[in-house]
GROMACS .gro file of C-alpha atoms in nm:
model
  267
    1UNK     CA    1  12.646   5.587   7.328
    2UNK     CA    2  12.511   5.713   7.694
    3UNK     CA    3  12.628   6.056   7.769
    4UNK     CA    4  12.885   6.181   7.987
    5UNK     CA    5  12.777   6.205   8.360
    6UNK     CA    6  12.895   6.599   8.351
    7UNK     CA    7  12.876   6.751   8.043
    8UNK     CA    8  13.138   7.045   7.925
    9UNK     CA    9  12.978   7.379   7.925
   10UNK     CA   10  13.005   7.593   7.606
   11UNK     CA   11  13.355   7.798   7.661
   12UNK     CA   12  13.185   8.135   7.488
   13UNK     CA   13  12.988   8.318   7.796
   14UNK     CA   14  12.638   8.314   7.819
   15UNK     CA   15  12.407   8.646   7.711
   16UNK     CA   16  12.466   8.930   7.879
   17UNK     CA   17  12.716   8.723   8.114
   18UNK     CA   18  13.059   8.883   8.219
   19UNK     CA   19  13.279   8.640   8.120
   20UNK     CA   20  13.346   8.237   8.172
   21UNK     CA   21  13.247   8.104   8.543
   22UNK     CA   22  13.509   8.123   8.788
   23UNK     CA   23  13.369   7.952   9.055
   24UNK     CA   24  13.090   7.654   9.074
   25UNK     CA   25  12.938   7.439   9.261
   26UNK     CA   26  12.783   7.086   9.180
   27UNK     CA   27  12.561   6.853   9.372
   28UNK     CA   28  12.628   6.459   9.231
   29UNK     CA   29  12.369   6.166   9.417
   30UNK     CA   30  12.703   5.851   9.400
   31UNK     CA   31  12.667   5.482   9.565
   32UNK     CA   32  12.883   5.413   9.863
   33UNK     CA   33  13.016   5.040   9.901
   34UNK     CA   34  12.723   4.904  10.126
   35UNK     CA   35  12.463   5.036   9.849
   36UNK     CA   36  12.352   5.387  10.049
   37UNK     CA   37  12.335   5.665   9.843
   38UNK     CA   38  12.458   6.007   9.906
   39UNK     CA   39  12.508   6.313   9.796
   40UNK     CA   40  12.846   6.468   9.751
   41UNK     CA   41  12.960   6.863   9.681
   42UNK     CA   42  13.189   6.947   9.447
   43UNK     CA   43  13.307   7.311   9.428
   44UNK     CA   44  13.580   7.495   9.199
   45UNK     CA   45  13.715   7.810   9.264
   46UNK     CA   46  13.969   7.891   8.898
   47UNK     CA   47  14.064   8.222   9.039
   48UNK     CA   48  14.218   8.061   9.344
   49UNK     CA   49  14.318   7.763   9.133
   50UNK     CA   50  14.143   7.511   9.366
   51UNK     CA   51  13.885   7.282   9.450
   52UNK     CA   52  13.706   7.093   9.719
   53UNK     CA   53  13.441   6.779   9.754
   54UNK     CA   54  13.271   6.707  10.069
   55UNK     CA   55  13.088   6.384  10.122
   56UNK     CA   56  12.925   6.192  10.439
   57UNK     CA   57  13.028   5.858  10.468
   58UNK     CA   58  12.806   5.590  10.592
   59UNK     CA   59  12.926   5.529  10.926
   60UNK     CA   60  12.849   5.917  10.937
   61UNK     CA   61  13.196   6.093  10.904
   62UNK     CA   62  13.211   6.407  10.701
   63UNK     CA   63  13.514   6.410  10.466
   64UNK     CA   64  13.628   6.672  10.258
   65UNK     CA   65  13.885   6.661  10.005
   66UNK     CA   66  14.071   6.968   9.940
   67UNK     CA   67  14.290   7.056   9.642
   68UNK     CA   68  14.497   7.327   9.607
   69UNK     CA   69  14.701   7.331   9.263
   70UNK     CA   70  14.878   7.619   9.336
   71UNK     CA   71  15.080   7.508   9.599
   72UNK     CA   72  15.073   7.166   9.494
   73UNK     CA   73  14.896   7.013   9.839
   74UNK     CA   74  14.596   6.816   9.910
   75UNK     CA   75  14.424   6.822  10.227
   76UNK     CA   76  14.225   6.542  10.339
   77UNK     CA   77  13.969   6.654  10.650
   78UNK     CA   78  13.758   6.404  10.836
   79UNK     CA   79  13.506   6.491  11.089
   80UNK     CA   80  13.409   6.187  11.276
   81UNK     CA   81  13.151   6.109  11.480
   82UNK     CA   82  13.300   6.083  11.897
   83UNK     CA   83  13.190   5.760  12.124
   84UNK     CA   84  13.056   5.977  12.422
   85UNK     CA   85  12.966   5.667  12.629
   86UNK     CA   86  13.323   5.646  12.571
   87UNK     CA   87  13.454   5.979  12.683
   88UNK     CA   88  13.509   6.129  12.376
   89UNK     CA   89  13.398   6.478  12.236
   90UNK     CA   90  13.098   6.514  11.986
   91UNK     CA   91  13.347   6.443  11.721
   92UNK     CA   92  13.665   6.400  11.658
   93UNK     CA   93  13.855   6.624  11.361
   94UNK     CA   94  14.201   6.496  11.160
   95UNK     CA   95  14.371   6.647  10.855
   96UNK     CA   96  14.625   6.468  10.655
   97UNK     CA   97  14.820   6.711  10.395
   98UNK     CA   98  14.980   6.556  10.089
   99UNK     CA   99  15.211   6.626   9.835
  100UNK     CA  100  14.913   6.712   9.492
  101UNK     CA  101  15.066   6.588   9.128
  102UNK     CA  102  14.948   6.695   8.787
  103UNK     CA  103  14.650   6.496   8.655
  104UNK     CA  104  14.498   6.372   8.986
  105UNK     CA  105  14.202   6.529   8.895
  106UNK     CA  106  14.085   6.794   8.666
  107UNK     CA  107  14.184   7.164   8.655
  108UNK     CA  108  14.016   7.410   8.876
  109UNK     CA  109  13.908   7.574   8.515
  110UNK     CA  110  13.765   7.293   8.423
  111UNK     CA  111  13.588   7.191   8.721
  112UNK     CA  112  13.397   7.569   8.724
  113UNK     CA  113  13.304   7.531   8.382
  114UNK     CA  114  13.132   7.155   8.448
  115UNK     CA  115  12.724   7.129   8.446
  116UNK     CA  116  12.552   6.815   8.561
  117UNK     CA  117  12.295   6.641   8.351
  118UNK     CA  118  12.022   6.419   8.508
  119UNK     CA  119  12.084   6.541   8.821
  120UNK     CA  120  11.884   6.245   9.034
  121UNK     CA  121  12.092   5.967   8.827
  122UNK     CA  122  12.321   5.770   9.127
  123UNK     CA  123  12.669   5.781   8.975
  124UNK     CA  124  12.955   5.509   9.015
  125UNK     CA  125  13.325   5.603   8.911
  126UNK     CA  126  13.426   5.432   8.599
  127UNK     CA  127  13.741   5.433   8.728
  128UNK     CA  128  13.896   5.232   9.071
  129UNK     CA  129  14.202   5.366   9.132
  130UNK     CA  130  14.269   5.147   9.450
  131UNK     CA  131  14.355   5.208   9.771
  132UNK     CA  132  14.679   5.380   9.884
  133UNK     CA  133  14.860   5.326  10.242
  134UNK     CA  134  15.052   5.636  10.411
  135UNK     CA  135  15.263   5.677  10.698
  136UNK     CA  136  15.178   6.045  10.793
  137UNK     CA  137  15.548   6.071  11.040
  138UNK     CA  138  15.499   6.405  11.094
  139UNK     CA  139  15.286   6.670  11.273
  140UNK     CA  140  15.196   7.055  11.082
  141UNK     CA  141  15.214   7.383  11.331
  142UNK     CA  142  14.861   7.510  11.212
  143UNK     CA  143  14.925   7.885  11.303
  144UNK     CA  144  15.189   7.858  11.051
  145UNK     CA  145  15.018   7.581  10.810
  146UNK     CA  146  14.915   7.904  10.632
  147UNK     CA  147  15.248   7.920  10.447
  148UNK     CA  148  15.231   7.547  10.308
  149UNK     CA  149  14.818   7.638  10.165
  150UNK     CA  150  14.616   7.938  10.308
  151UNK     CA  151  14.320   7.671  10.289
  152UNK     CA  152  14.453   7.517  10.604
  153UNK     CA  153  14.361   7.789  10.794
  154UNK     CA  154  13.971   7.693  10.705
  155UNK     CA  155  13.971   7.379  10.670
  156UNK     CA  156  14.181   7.261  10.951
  157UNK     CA  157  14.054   7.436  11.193
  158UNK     CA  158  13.839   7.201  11.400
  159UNK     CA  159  14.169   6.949  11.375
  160UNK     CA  160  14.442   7.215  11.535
  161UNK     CA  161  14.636   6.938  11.711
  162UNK     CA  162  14.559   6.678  11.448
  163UNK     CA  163  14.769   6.810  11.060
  164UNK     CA  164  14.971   6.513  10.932
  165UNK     CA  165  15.198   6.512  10.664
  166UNK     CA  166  15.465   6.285  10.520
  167UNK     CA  167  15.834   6.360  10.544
  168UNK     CA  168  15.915   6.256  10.204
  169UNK     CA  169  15.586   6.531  10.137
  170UNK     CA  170  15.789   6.749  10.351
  171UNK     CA  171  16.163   6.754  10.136
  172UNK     CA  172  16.004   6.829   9.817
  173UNK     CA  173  15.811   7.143   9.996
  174UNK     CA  174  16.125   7.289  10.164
  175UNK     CA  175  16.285   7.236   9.775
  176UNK     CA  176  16.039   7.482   9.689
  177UNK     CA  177  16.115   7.733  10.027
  178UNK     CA  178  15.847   7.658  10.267
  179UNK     CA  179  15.949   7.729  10.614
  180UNK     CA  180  16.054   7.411  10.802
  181UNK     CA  181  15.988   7.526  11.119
  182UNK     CA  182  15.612   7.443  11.110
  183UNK     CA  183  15.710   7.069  11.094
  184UNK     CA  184  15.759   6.841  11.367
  185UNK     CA  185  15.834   6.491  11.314
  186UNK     CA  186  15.698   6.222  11.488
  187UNK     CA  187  15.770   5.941  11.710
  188UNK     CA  188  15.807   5.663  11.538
  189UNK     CA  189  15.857   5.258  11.649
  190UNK     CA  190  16.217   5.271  11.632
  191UNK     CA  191  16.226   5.576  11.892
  192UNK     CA  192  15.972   5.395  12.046
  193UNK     CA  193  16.020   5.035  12.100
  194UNK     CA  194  15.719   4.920  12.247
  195UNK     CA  195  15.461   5.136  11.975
  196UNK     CA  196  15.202   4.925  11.894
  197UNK     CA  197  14.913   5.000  11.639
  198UNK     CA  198  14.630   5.143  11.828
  199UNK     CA  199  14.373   4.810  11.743
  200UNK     CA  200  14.627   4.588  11.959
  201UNK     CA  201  14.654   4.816  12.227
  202UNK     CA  202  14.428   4.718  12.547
  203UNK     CA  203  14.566   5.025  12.754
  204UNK     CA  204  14.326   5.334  12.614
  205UNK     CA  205  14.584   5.583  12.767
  206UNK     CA  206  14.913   5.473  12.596
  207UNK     CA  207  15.069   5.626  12.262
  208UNK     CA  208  15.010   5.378  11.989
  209UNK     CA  209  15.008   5.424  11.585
  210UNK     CA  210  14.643   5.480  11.492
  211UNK     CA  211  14.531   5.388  11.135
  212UNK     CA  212  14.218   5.584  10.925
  213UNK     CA  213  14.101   5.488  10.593
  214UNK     CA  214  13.854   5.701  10.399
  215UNK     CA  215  13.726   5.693  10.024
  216UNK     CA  216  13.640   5.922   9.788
  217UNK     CA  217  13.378   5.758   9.568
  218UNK     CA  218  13.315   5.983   9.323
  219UNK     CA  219  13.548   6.219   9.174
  220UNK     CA  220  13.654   6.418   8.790
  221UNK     CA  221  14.004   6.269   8.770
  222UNK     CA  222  14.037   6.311   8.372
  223UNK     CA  223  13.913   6.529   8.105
  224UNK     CA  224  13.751   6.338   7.784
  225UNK     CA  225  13.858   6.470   7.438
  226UNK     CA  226  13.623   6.416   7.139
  227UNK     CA  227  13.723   6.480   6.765
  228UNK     CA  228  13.545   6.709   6.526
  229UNK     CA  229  13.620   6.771   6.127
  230UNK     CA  230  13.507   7.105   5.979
  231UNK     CA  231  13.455   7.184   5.614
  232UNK     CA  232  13.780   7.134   5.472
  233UNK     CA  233  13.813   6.801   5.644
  234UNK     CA  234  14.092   6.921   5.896
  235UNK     CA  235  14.062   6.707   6.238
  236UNK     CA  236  14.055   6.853   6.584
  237UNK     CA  237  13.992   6.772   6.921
  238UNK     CA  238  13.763   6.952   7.193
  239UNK     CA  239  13.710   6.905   7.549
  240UNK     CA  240  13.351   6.711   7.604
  241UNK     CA  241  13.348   6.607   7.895
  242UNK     CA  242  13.474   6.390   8.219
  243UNK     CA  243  13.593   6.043   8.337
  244UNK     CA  244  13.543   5.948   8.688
  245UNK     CA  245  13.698   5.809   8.972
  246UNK     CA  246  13.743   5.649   9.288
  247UNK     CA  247  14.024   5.605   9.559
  248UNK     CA  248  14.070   5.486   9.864
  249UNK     CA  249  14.347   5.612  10.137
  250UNK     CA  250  14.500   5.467  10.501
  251UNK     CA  251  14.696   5.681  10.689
  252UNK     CA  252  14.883   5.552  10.970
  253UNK     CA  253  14.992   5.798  11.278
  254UNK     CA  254  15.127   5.865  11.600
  255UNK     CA  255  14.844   5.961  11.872
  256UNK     CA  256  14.946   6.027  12.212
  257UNK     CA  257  14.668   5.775  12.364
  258UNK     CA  258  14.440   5.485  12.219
  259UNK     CA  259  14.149   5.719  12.341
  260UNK     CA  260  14.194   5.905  11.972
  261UNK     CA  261  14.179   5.613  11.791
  262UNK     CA  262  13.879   5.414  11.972
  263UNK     CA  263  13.742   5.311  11.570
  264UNK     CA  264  14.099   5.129  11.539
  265UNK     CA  265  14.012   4.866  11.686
  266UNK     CA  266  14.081   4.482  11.652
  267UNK     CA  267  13.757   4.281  11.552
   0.00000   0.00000   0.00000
């Protein structure tokens, strides 16, 4: 049988070593859809219980995925690429926050203790986990996105005016005493009756609802258990390694005019 892409590290420290890896980072070569290869980062931090993957896409965005299991939120960054024939920046920065749930991907402890084998092999997720649609209604303060996951402060920064969240995200954070007050919701069609989506929208200074999709191609979303028997026959089960993943994500917003969503556009 082929090996597992990552292969579990021995859980007893190395020689000499402190103690079992906290943090690590990981370098994986995976296939986008259009057959480029590139190369993403994975990093795991288990004292902060958290990790992030960065990966350029092929029309040249930089995404990075951002997970913090501590306070249960994922943050989704994109850097994209501005049209400046066009009047836009050098690039353009968004962040969409989410609500994280249990087995999404693997545990921060887990990630850090991960090594890669073959390290020029191009990997492909064994698992598609399709593609899910969000409507991010409503904006995050970032001077006080530090509350909801300190890693906003970082990560966001290029994308101050740009944090969207979900409101239904947004109840189930308040449940657990986040201050409200760094949420804003947004206009939506029904306040709004003529909002169109940004890719019908001729007029590039109007509000309109812009749309983003992104992928992550490659990603640990479960842990792989394998069975040993020792001498008196008694059965147990180890970690051994990882399964992979991929999943796609649209998130639909409010932009004050088409001129931040010029890739939205009808072709």
């Amino acid at each position: 049988p082929a090996l597992p892409a990552l292969l579990w590290l021995a859980l007893a420290p190395l020689p000499g070593a402190p103690g079992p890896a906290v943090r690590a980072e990981l370098r994986v070569r995976v296939r986008l859809p259009g057959g480029q290869v590139t190369e993403e980062s994975l990093q795991a931090d288990s004292r902060s219980d958290c990790i992030s993957l960065e990966l350029r896409t092929a029309d040249g965005a930089l995404v990075t995925l951002t997970a913090d299991f501590k306070q249960e939120v994922k943050i989704f960054r994109a850097l994209i690429l501005g049209e400046l024939e066009r009047g836009q920046s050098q690039f353009q920065a968004l962040c969409f926050v989410t609500r994280l749930h249990r087995n999404e991907i693997i545990p921060s402890e887990s990630m850090a203790k991960l090594r890669q084998k073959n390290p020029r092999t191009v990997r492909q997720a064994e698992e598609m986990r399709g593609l899910e649609h969000l409507s991010m209604d409503v904006a995050v303060n970032f001077s006080k996105g530090a509350q909801l996951s300190s890693h906003i402060h970082n990560v966001c920064a290029e994308a101050k005016e740009a944090i969207y969240t979900r409101e239904e995200d947004v109840k189930f954070w308040l449940e657990k005493g986040v201050d409200g007050s760094m949420f804003e919701v947004l206009p939506q069609t029904s306040d709004l009756p003529g909002l169109q989506r940004c890719r019908l929208c001729a007029d590039l200074w109007k509000p309109c609802i812009c749309s983003y999709s992104l992928s992550i191609e490659w990603y640990p979303c479960m842990l792989k258990y394998c069975k040993s028997r020792d001498a008196g026959g008694k059965v147990s089960s180890y970690k051994c390694g990882i399964r992979s993943c991929q999943k796609g994500y649209t998130f639909d917003y409010y932009v004050p005019q088409k001129q931040l969503c010029l890739w939205d556009e009808e072709t």
